[in-house]
CSV table of C-alpha atoms and ligand atoms in Angstrom, one decimal:
chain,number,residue,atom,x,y,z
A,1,UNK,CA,0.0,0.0,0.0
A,2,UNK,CA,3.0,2.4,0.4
A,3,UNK,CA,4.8,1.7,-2.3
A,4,UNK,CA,4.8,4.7,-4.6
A,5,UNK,CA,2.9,6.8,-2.1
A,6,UNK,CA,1.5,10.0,-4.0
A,7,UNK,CA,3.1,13.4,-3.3
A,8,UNK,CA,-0.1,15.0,-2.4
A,9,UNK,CA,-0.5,11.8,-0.1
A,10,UNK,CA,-2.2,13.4,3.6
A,11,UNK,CA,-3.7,16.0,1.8
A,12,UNK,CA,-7.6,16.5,1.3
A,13,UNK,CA,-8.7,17.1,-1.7
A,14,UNK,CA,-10.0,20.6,-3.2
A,15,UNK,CA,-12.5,19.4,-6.2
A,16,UNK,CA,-15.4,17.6,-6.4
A,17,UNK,CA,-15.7,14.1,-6.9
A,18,UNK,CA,-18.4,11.5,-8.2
A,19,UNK,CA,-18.7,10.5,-4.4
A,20,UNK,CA,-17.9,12.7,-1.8
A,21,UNK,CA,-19.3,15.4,-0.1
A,22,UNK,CA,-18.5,19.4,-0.6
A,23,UNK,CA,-14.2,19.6,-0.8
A,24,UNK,CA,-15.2,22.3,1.7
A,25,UNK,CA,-17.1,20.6,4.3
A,26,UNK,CA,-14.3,17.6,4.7
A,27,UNK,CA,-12.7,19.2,8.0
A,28,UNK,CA,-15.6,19.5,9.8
A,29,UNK,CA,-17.5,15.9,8.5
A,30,UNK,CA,-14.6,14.0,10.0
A,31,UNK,CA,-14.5,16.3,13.3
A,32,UNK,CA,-18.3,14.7,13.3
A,33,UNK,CA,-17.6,11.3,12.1
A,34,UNK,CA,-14.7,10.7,14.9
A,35,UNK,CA,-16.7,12.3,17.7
A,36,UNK,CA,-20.1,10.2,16.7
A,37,UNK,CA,-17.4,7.1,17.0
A,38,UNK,CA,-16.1,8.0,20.3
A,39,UNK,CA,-19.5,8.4,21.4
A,40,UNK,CA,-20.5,5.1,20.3
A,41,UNK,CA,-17.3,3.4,21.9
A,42,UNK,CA,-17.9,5.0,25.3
A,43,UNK,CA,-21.5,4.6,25.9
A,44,UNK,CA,-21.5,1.2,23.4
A,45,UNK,CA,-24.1,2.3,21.3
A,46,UNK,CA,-23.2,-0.8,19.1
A,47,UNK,CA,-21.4,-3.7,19.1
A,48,UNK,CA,-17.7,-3.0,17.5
A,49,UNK,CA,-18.1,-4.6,14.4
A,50,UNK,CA,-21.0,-2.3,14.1
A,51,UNK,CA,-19.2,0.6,15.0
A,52,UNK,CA,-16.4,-0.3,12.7
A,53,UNK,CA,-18.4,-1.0,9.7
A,54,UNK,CA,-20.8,2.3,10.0
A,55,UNK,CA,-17.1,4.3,10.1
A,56,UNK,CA,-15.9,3.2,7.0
A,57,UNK,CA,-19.1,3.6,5.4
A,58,UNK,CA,-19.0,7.4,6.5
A,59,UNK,CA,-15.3,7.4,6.4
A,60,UNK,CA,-14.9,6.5,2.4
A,61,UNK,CA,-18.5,8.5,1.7
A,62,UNK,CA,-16.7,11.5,2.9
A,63,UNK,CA,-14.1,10.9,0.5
A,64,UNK,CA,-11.3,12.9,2.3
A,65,UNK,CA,-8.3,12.5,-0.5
A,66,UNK,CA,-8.1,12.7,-4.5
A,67,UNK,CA,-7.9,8.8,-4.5
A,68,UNK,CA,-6.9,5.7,-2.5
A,69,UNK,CA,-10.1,6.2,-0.1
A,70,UNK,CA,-11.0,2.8,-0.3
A,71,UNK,CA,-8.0,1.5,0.6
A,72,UNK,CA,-7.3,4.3,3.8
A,73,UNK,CA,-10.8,3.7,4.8
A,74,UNK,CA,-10.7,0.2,4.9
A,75,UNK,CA,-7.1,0.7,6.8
A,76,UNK,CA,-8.9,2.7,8.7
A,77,UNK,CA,-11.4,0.5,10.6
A,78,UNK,CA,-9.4,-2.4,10.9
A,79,UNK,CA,-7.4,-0.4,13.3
A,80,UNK,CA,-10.0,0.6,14.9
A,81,UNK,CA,-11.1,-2.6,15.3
A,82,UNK,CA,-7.7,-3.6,16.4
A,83,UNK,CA,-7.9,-0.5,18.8
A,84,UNK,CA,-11.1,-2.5,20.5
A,85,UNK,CA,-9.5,-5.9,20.7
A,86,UNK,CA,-11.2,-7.0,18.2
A,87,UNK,CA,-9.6,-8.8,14.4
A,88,UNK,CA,-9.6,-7.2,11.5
A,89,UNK,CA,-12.5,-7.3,8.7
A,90,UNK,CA,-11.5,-10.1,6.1
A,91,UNK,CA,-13.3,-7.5,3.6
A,92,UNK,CA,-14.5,-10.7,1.3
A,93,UNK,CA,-10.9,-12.1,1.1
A,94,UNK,CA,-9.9,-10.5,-2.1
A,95,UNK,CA,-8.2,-7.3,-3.8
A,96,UNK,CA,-10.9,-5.1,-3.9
A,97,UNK,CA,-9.2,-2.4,-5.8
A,98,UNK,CA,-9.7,-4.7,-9.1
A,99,UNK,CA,-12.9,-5.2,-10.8
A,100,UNK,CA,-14.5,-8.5,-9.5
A,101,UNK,CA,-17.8,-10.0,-8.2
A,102,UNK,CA,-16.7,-9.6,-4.9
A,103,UNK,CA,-16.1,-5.7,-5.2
A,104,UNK,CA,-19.3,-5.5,-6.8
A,105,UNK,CA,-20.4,-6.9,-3.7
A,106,UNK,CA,-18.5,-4.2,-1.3
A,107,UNK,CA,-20.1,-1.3,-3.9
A,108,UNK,CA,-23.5,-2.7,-3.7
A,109,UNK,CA,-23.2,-2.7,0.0
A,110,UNK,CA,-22.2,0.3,0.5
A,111,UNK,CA,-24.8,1.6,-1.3
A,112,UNK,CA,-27.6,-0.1,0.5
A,113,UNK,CA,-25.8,1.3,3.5
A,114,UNK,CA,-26.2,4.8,1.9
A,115,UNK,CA,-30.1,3.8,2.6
A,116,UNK,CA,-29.7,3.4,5.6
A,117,UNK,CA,-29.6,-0.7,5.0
A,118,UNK,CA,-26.2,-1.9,6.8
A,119,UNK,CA,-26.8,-5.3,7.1
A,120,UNK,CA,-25.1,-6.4,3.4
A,121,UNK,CA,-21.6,-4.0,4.5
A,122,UNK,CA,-21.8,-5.9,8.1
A,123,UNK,CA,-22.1,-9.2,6.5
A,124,UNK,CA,-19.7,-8.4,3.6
A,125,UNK,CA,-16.9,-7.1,6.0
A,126,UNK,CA,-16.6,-10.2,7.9
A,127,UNK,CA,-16.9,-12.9,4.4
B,201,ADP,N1,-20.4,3.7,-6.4
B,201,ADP,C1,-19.2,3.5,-6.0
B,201,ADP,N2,-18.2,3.2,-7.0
B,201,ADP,C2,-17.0,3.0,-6.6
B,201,ADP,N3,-16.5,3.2,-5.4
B,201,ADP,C3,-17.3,3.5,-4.4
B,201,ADP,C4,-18.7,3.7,-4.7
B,201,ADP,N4,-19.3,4.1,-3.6
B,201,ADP,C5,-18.4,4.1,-2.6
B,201,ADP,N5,-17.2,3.7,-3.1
B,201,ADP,C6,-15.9,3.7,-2.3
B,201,ADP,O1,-14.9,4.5,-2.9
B,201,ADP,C7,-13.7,3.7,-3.1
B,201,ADP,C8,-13.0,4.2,-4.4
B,201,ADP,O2,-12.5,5.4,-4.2
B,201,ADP,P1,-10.9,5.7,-4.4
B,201,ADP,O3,-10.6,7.0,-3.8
B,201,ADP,O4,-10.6,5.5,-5.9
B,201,ADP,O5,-10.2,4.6,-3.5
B,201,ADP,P2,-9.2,3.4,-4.0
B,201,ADP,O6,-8.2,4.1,-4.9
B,201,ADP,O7,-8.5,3.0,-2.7
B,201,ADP,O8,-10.0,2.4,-4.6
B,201,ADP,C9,-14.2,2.3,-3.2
B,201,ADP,O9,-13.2,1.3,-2.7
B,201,ADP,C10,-15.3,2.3,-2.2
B,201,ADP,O10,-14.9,2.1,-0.9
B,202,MG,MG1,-8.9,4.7,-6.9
């Protein structure tokens, strides 16, 4: 993953994307996102696969750098899981930068998580 790290790597992005909120509102969405997670840890709103799984989904819908969120957000909440005791996702056991049934899988999930509908991502994250 760090290979050829990108120049700009660390650096949020200042255009719009496909996905991705406002370039302008990035600061202040992961401000929310990582208080809403502390929150959830501390009072255990939900179990910590939950709580992993919901902050990737509003981790990589963010959409913080130019490219490679999939890969940081993924990163991402397997150390937070780590950070709970808990193992990493297995994220469908496959390279899900490349085309393939299973990242089809991961997309569709997320998107019935953008509805609201977690239960695919939660099942996905741990095939
Ligand atoms: N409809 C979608 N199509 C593709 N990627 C999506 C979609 N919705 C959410 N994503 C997320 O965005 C990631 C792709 O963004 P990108 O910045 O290119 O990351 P990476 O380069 O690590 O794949 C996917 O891995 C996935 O987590
Ligand atoms: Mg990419």
């Amino acid at each position: 993953m760090f290979g050829r790290v990108w120049k700009w790597a660390g650096k949020f992005r200042h255009s719009g994307k496909n996905i991705g909120i406002d370039a302008y509102q990035i600061p202040t969405a992961l401000k929310e996102l990582c208080d809403d997670v502390e929150y959830w840890i501390e009072n255990k709103t939900y179990e910590p696969d939950e709580i992993a799984a919901r902050f990737h989904h509003r981790l990589v819908a963010i959409h913080p750098y130019p490219n490679g969120n999939g890969r940081h957000s993924r990163m991402a909440a397997d150390l937070l899981l780590r950070s709970m005791d808990q193992e990493s996702f297995t994220w469908g056991r496959e390279n899900l930068t490349d085309p393939s049934m299973t990242r089809t899988q991961y997309i569709d999930a997320l998107r019935a998580a953008d509805k609201q509908d977690y239960e695919l991502l939660f099942e996905f994250v741990r095939s």
